[in-house]
Short mmCIF file of C-alpha atoms in Angstrom, two decimals:
data_model
loop_
_atom_site.label_atom_id
_atom_site.label_comp_id
_atom_site.label_asym_id
_atom_site.label_seq_id
_atom_site.Cartn_x
_atom_site.Cartn_y
_atom_site.Cartn_z
CA UNK A 17 127.66 65.71 108.89
CA UNK A 18 124.71 68.18 109.33
CA UNK A 19 122.36 68.21 112.30
CA UNK A 20 119.54 66.56 110.39
CA UNK A 21 121.76 63.65 109.34
CA UNK A 22 122.98 63.27 112.96
CA UNK A 23 119.44 63.28 114.28
CA UNK A 24 118.59 60.61 111.76
CA UNK A 25 121.46 58.52 112.99
CA UNK A 26 120.13 58.89 116.57
CA UNK A 27 116.67 57.68 115.46
CA UNK A 28 118.18 54.70 113.62
CA UNK A 29 120.33 53.73 116.66
CA UNK A 30 117.32 53.82 118.92
CA UNK A 31 115.21 51.78 116.54
CA UNK A 32 118.04 49.23 115.99
CA UNK A 33 118.58 48.71 119.69
CA UNK A 34 114.78 48.03 119.90
CA UNK A 35 115.24 45.21 117.50
CA UNK A 36 114.48 46.90 114.15
CA UNK A 37 116.66 45.02 111.55
CA UNK A 38 115.95 47.47 108.81
CA UNK A 39 117.19 50.43 110.78
CA UNK A 40 120.34 48.60 111.77
CA UNK A 41 120.90 47.74 108.15
CA UNK A 42 120.50 51.35 107.05
CA UNK A 43 122.79 52.55 109.81
CA UNK A 44 125.51 50.10 108.70
CA UNK A 45 125.16 50.90 104.96
CA UNK A 46 125.22 54.72 105.71
CA UNK A 47 128.67 54.52 107.24
CA UNK A 48 130.22 51.37 105.65
CA UNK A 49 131.63 53.04 102.48
CA UNK A 50 133.00 56.01 104.43
CA UNK A 51 134.78 53.66 106.82
CA UNK A 52 136.24 51.71 103.89
CA UNK A 53 137.63 54.86 102.28
CA UNK A 54 139.08 56.05 105.56
CA UNK A 55 140.75 52.67 105.97
CA UNK A 56 141.96 52.68 102.40
CA UNK A 57 144.04 55.80 103.09
CA UNK A 58 145.31 54.38 106.36
CA UNK A 59 146.49 51.12 104.86
CA UNK A 60 147.13 51.92 101.18
CA UNK A 61 145.80 48.41 100.35
CA UNK A 62 142.16 47.50 99.32
CA UNK A 63 142.21 44.11 101.00
CA UNK A 64 143.59 45.43 104.31
CA UNK A 65 141.09 48.29 104.16
CA UNK A 66 138.17 45.80 103.70
CA UNK A 67 139.38 43.74 106.63
CA UNK A 68 139.72 46.86 108.86
CA UNK A 69 136.31 48.13 107.74
CA UNK A 70 134.69 44.84 108.69
CA UNK A 71 136.42 44.74 112.04
CA UNK A 72 135.28 48.33 112.79
CA UNK A 73 131.73 47.69 111.79
CA UNK A 74 131.50 44.55 113.97
CA UNK A 75 132.84 46.67 116.83
CA UNK A 76 130.36 49.41 116.01
CA UNK A 77 127.39 47.14 116.02
CA UNK A 78 128.30 45.12 119.08
CA UNK A 79 128.98 48.34 121.11
CA UNK A 80 126.10 50.34 119.74
CA UNK A 81 124.36 50.45 123.15
CA UNK A 82 127.48 52.19 124.58
CA UNK A 83 127.11 55.24 122.23
CA UNK A 84 126.33 57.93 124.82
CA UNK A 85 125.29 60.61 122.19
CA UNK A 86 127.77 63.13 123.76
CA UNK A 87 129.46 63.54 120.37
CA UNK A 88 128.53 63.02 116.74
CA UNK A 89 128.19 59.42 115.69
CA UNK A 90 131.06 59.72 113.21
CA UNK A 91 133.31 61.10 115.90
CA UNK A 92 132.52 58.01 117.89
CA UNK A 93 133.22 55.85 114.89
CA UNK A 94 136.57 57.65 114.29
CA UNK A 95 137.55 56.67 117.85
CA UNK A 96 136.66 53.07 117.08
CA UNK A 97 138.80 53.29 113.91
CA UNK A 98 141.63 54.86 115.84
CA UNK A 99 141.70 52.32 118.64
CA UNK A 100 141.41 49.38 116.23
CA UNK A 101 144.00 50.65 113.73
CA UNK A 102 146.56 51.66 116.45
CA UNK A 103 146.03 49.00 119.09
CA UNK A 104 145.40 45.82 117.07
CA UNK A 105 148.42 43.85 116.00
CA UNK A 106 147.93 43.88 112.31
CA UNK A 107 149.57 41.92 109.49
CA UNK A 108 150.39 43.54 106.16
CA UNK A 109 152.10 46.65 104.89
CA UNK A 110 150.09 49.13 106.95
CA UNK A 111 151.82 48.03 110.17
CA UNK A 112 155.22 49.09 108.71
CA UNK A 113 156.52 52.68 108.48
CA UNK A 114 158.68 53.18 105.36
CA UNK A 115 161.53 55.64 105.89
CA UNK A 116 161.33 58.54 103.52
CA UNK A 117 164.86 57.89 102.25
CA UNK A 118 164.03 54.28 101.60
CA UNK A 119 160.95 55.23 99.59
CA UNK A 120 162.97 57.77 97.63
CA UNK A 121 165.60 55.15 96.84
CA UNK A 122 162.84 52.75 95.68
CA UNK A 123 161.56 55.29 93.22
CA UNK A 124 164.94 56.07 91.90
CA UNK A 125 165.65 52.35 91.53
CA UNK A 126 162.49 51.88 89.49
CA UNK A 127 163.84 52.48 85.97
CA UNK A 128 162.08 54.79 83.56
CA UNK A 129 160.42 53.07 80.63
CA UNK A 130 157.61 53.95 78.26
CA UNK A 131 154.46 51.78 78.77
CA UNK A 132 154.56 49.79 75.55
CA UNK A 133 153.22 46.38 76.64
CA UNK A 134 149.73 45.50 75.54
CA UNK A 135 147.12 45.04 78.29
CA UNK A 136 143.35 44.49 78.25
CA UNK A 137 142.72 47.98 79.72
CA UNK A 138 143.62 51.49 78.60
CA UNK A 139 147.13 52.71 79.32
CA UNK A 140 145.66 55.83 80.88
CA UNK A 141 144.04 53.72 83.60
CA UNK A 142 147.32 51.91 84.26
CA UNK A 143 149.14 55.25 84.58
CA UNK A 144 146.44 56.62 86.82
CA UNK A 145 146.69 53.48 89.00
CA UNK A 146 150.52 53.90 89.27
CA UNK A 147 150.02 57.51 90.36
CA UNK A 148 147.41 56.61 92.97
CA UNK A 149 149.51 53.62 94.22
CA UNK A 150 152.60 55.78 94.61
CA UNK A 151 150.74 58.58 96.46
CA UNK A 152 148.92 56.06 98.82
CA UNK A 153 152.25 54.39 99.51
CA UNK A 154 153.75 57.76 100.49
CA UNK A 155 151.30 57.92 103.38
CA UNK A 156 152.98 54.69 104.65
CA UNK A 157 156.06 56.81 105.28
CA UNK A 158 154.00 58.53 108.02
CA UNK A 159 153.59 56.86 111.43
CA UNK A 160 150.08 55.33 112.00
CA UNK A 161 149.25 58.26 114.32
CA UNK A 162 150.31 60.72 111.67
CA UNK A 163 148.18 58.93 109.02
CA UNK A 164 145.11 59.18 111.31
CA UNK A 165 145.81 62.86 111.78
CA UNK A 166 146.29 63.36 108.10
CA UNK A 167 143.14 61.50 107.15
CA UNK A 168 141.08 63.32 109.80
CA UNK A 169 142.38 66.76 109.21
CA UNK A 170 143.53 66.97 105.59
CA UNK A 171 141.55 64.47 103.53
CA UNK A 172 138.10 64.44 105.23
CA UNK A 173 138.63 67.96 106.76
CA UNK A 174 137.18 67.08 110.21
CA UNK A 175 136.87 70.31 112.29
CA UNK A 176 139.86 70.63 114.67
CA UNK A 177 137.73 70.28 117.82
CA UNK A 178 136.22 66.98 116.69
CA UNK A 179 139.51 65.69 115.38
CA UNK A 180 141.30 66.60 118.59
CA UNK A 181 138.61 64.70 120.59
CA UNK A 182 139.32 61.64 118.40
CA UNK A 183 143.06 61.87 119.00
CA UNK A 184 142.75 62.73 122.61
CA UNK A 185 144.66 66.05 122.36
CA UNK A 186 143.87 69.77 122.42
CA UNK A 187 142.68 71.46 119.26
CA UNK A 188 145.90 73.50 119.15
CA UNK A 189 147.97 70.32 119.52
CA UNK A 190 146.07 68.64 116.76
CA UNK A 191 146.57 71.57 114.40
CA UNK A 192 150.33 71.46 115.18
CA UNK A 193 150.47 67.79 114.45
CA UNK A 194 148.53 68.21 111.17
CA UNK A 195 150.85 71.03 110.10
CA UNK A 196 154.02 68.99 110.74
CA UNK A 197 152.52 65.91 108.92
CA UNK A 198 151.44 67.99 105.91
CA UNK A 199 154.93 69.47 105.76
CA UNK A 200 156.63 66.22 105.72
CA UNK A 201 154.47 64.92 102.89
CA UNK A 202 154.68 68.08 100.81
CA UNK A 203 158.43 68.44 101.25
CA UNK A 204 158.94 64.90 99.97
CA UNK A 205 156.72 65.38 96.98
CA UNK A 206 158.34 68.80 96.26
CA UNK A 207 161.83 67.13 96.28
CA UNK A 208 160.87 63.97 94.27
CA UNK A 209 157.50 64.14 92.47
CA UNK A 210 157.09 65.62 89.07
CA UNK A 211 153.43 66.28 89.68
CA UNK A 212 154.33 69.00 92.25
CA UNK A 213 157.72 70.14 91.02
CA UNK A 214 158.19 70.02 87.23
CA UNK A 215 161.94 70.02 87.63
CA UNK A 216 161.81 66.58 89.28
CA UNK A 217 162.41 63.87 86.68
CA UNK A 218 159.93 61.38 88.19
CA UNK A 219 156.85 60.86 85.92
CA UNK A 220 154.03 58.47 86.55
CA UNK A 221 153.91 57.33 82.87
CA UNK A 222 157.54 56.42 82.94
CA UNK A 223 157.34 54.53 86.21
CA UNK A 224 154.20 52.47 85.46
CA UNK A 225 156.07 49.64 83.70
CA UNK A 226 158.46 49.34 86.61
CA UNK A 227 155.53 49.35 89.13
CA UNK A 228 153.86 46.59 87.18
CA UNK A 229 157.08 44.53 87.09
CA UNK A 230 157.60 45.02 90.88
CA UNK A 231 154.01 44.08 91.59
CA UNK A 232 152.84 47.37 92.83
CA UNK A 233 150.31 47.71 90.05
CA UNK A 234 148.31 44.74 88.85
CA UNK A 235 146.68 45.32 85.40
CA UNK A 236 144.10 42.75 86.18
CA UNK A 237 143.16 44.11 89.54
CA UNK A 238 143.27 47.92 89.92
CA UNK A 239 142.98 48.56 93.67
CA UNK A 240 142.30 52.26 93.59
CA UNK A 241 139.91 52.54 90.65
CA UNK A 242 137.23 49.92 91.57
CA UNK A 243 133.59 50.95 91.66
CA UNK A 244 134.37 54.68 91.90
CA UNK A 245 131.44 56.64 93.41
CA UNK A 246 132.97 60.14 93.48
CA UNK A 247 136.13 61.97 94.53
CA UNK A 248 137.13 62.68 98.14
CA UNK A 249 136.91 66.41 97.35
CA UNK A 250 133.17 65.91 96.59
CA UNK A 251 132.58 64.03 99.80
CA UNK A 252 134.66 66.49 101.98
CA UNK A 253 135.06 69.81 100.17
CA UNK A 254 138.28 71.72 100.81
CA UNK A 255 138.29 74.69 103.09
CA UNK A 256 139.98 77.84 101.88
CA UNK A 257 143.33 78.62 103.47
CA UNK A 258 144.70 81.99 102.35
CA UNK A 259 148.06 81.22 103.95
CA UNK A 260 148.85 78.12 101.85
CA UNK A 261 151.51 78.49 99.21
CA UNK A 262 150.76 77.42 95.66
CA UNK A 263 152.75 74.19 96.02
CA UNK A 264 150.95 73.10 99.24
CA UNK A 265 147.60 73.87 97.60
CA UNK A 266 148.58 71.73 94.48
CA UNK A 267 149.65 68.80 96.65
CA UNK A 268 146.44 68.96 98.66
CA UNK A 269 144.41 69.11 95.57
CA UNK A 270 146.05 65.98 94.20
CA UNK A 271 145.21 63.94 97.27
CA UNK A 272 141.66 65.33 97.50
CA UNK A 273 141.12 64.18 93.87
CA UNK A 274 141.64 60.60 94.83
CA UNK A 275 138.73 58.28 94.27
CA UNK A 276 136.01 57.59 96.82
CA UNK A 277 135.20 53.95 96.19
CA UNK A 278 132.33 51.51 96.81
CA UNK A 279 132.84 48.96 99.46
CA UNK A 280 133.86 45.52 97.95
CA UNK A 281 131.31 42.76 98.56
CA UNK A 282 129.22 45.17 100.54
CA UNK A 283 125.96 43.16 100.36
CA UNK A 284 127.68 39.86 101.15
CA UNK A 285 129.36 41.20 104.31
CA UNK A 286 126.19 42.97 105.45
CA UNK A 287 124.12 39.71 105.03
CA UNK A 288 126.74 37.71 106.98
CA UNK A 289 126.93 40.37 109.75
CA UNK A 290 123.11 40.66 110.21
CA UNK A 291 122.56 36.85 110.12
CA UNK A 292 125.28 36.05 112.66
CA UNK A 293 123.94 34.43 115.80
CA UNK A 294 125.63 36.94 118.04
CA UNK A 295 124.15 39.98 116.31
CA UNK A 296 120.67 38.44 116.04
CA UNK A 297 120.73 37.55 119.76
CA UNK A 298 122.05 40.96 120.87
CA UNK A 299 119.45 42.96 118.95
CA UNK A 300 116.58 40.45 119.09
CA UNK A 301 116.38 40.27 115.29
CA UNK A 302 114.20 37.76 113.53
#
């Protein structure tokens, strides 16, 4: 985020703390979609991501007066996300770490079959959903801490110094953690995924029917293609790394091409939040 954007956040915060409802609303809407997309890559589930986003926003609003302006606002928000994601006892798949071997066995056990069934949506969308679902699920093979490191450093390309501040480590230590996390994910894809290594037999189009049968993909409810705004790479452009090999660059490009999605039920949640008695009383809102 550039300095002008950060200064604008500072103004909105001050106005919100003075009881300006509109400024508080703008501040929430400015960061709501970003928080949802961060959460989507931490949880690999749209419903869990929406829940995490709501919890983080409530935490943000109720603690807004504690923001000391010593760091960028999004760095502060990342710390809220980190503390809530790691320290809250959560239900759902994001609380589990899937062993790499188990995930590989699951892919092998999903039999290959051409997508011949008739659905009300294009087959291309179903195959894309299968690809996105599989790649998001791979992130669940990482520990929650590794997922945070990956989202910070790889997907949204947060500078090492800021990411290290969020994780409570040195910049050098963060870079080391990120390197190890990237290596694990890349090595798995290089060994199993046909998108990275053409000699691998696994193909999204041939796994889609099996994913639908197992409930990983719902033709009536595509989790990772709802209300697409852009791509992650457009929100957080990639930084050049001359030392990356071609395979590592290809794997990174695949993840950066994932959709950046609109928050579900954004206006409804915002209305409920701003009209809650606790928020109205805390900010002196009419």
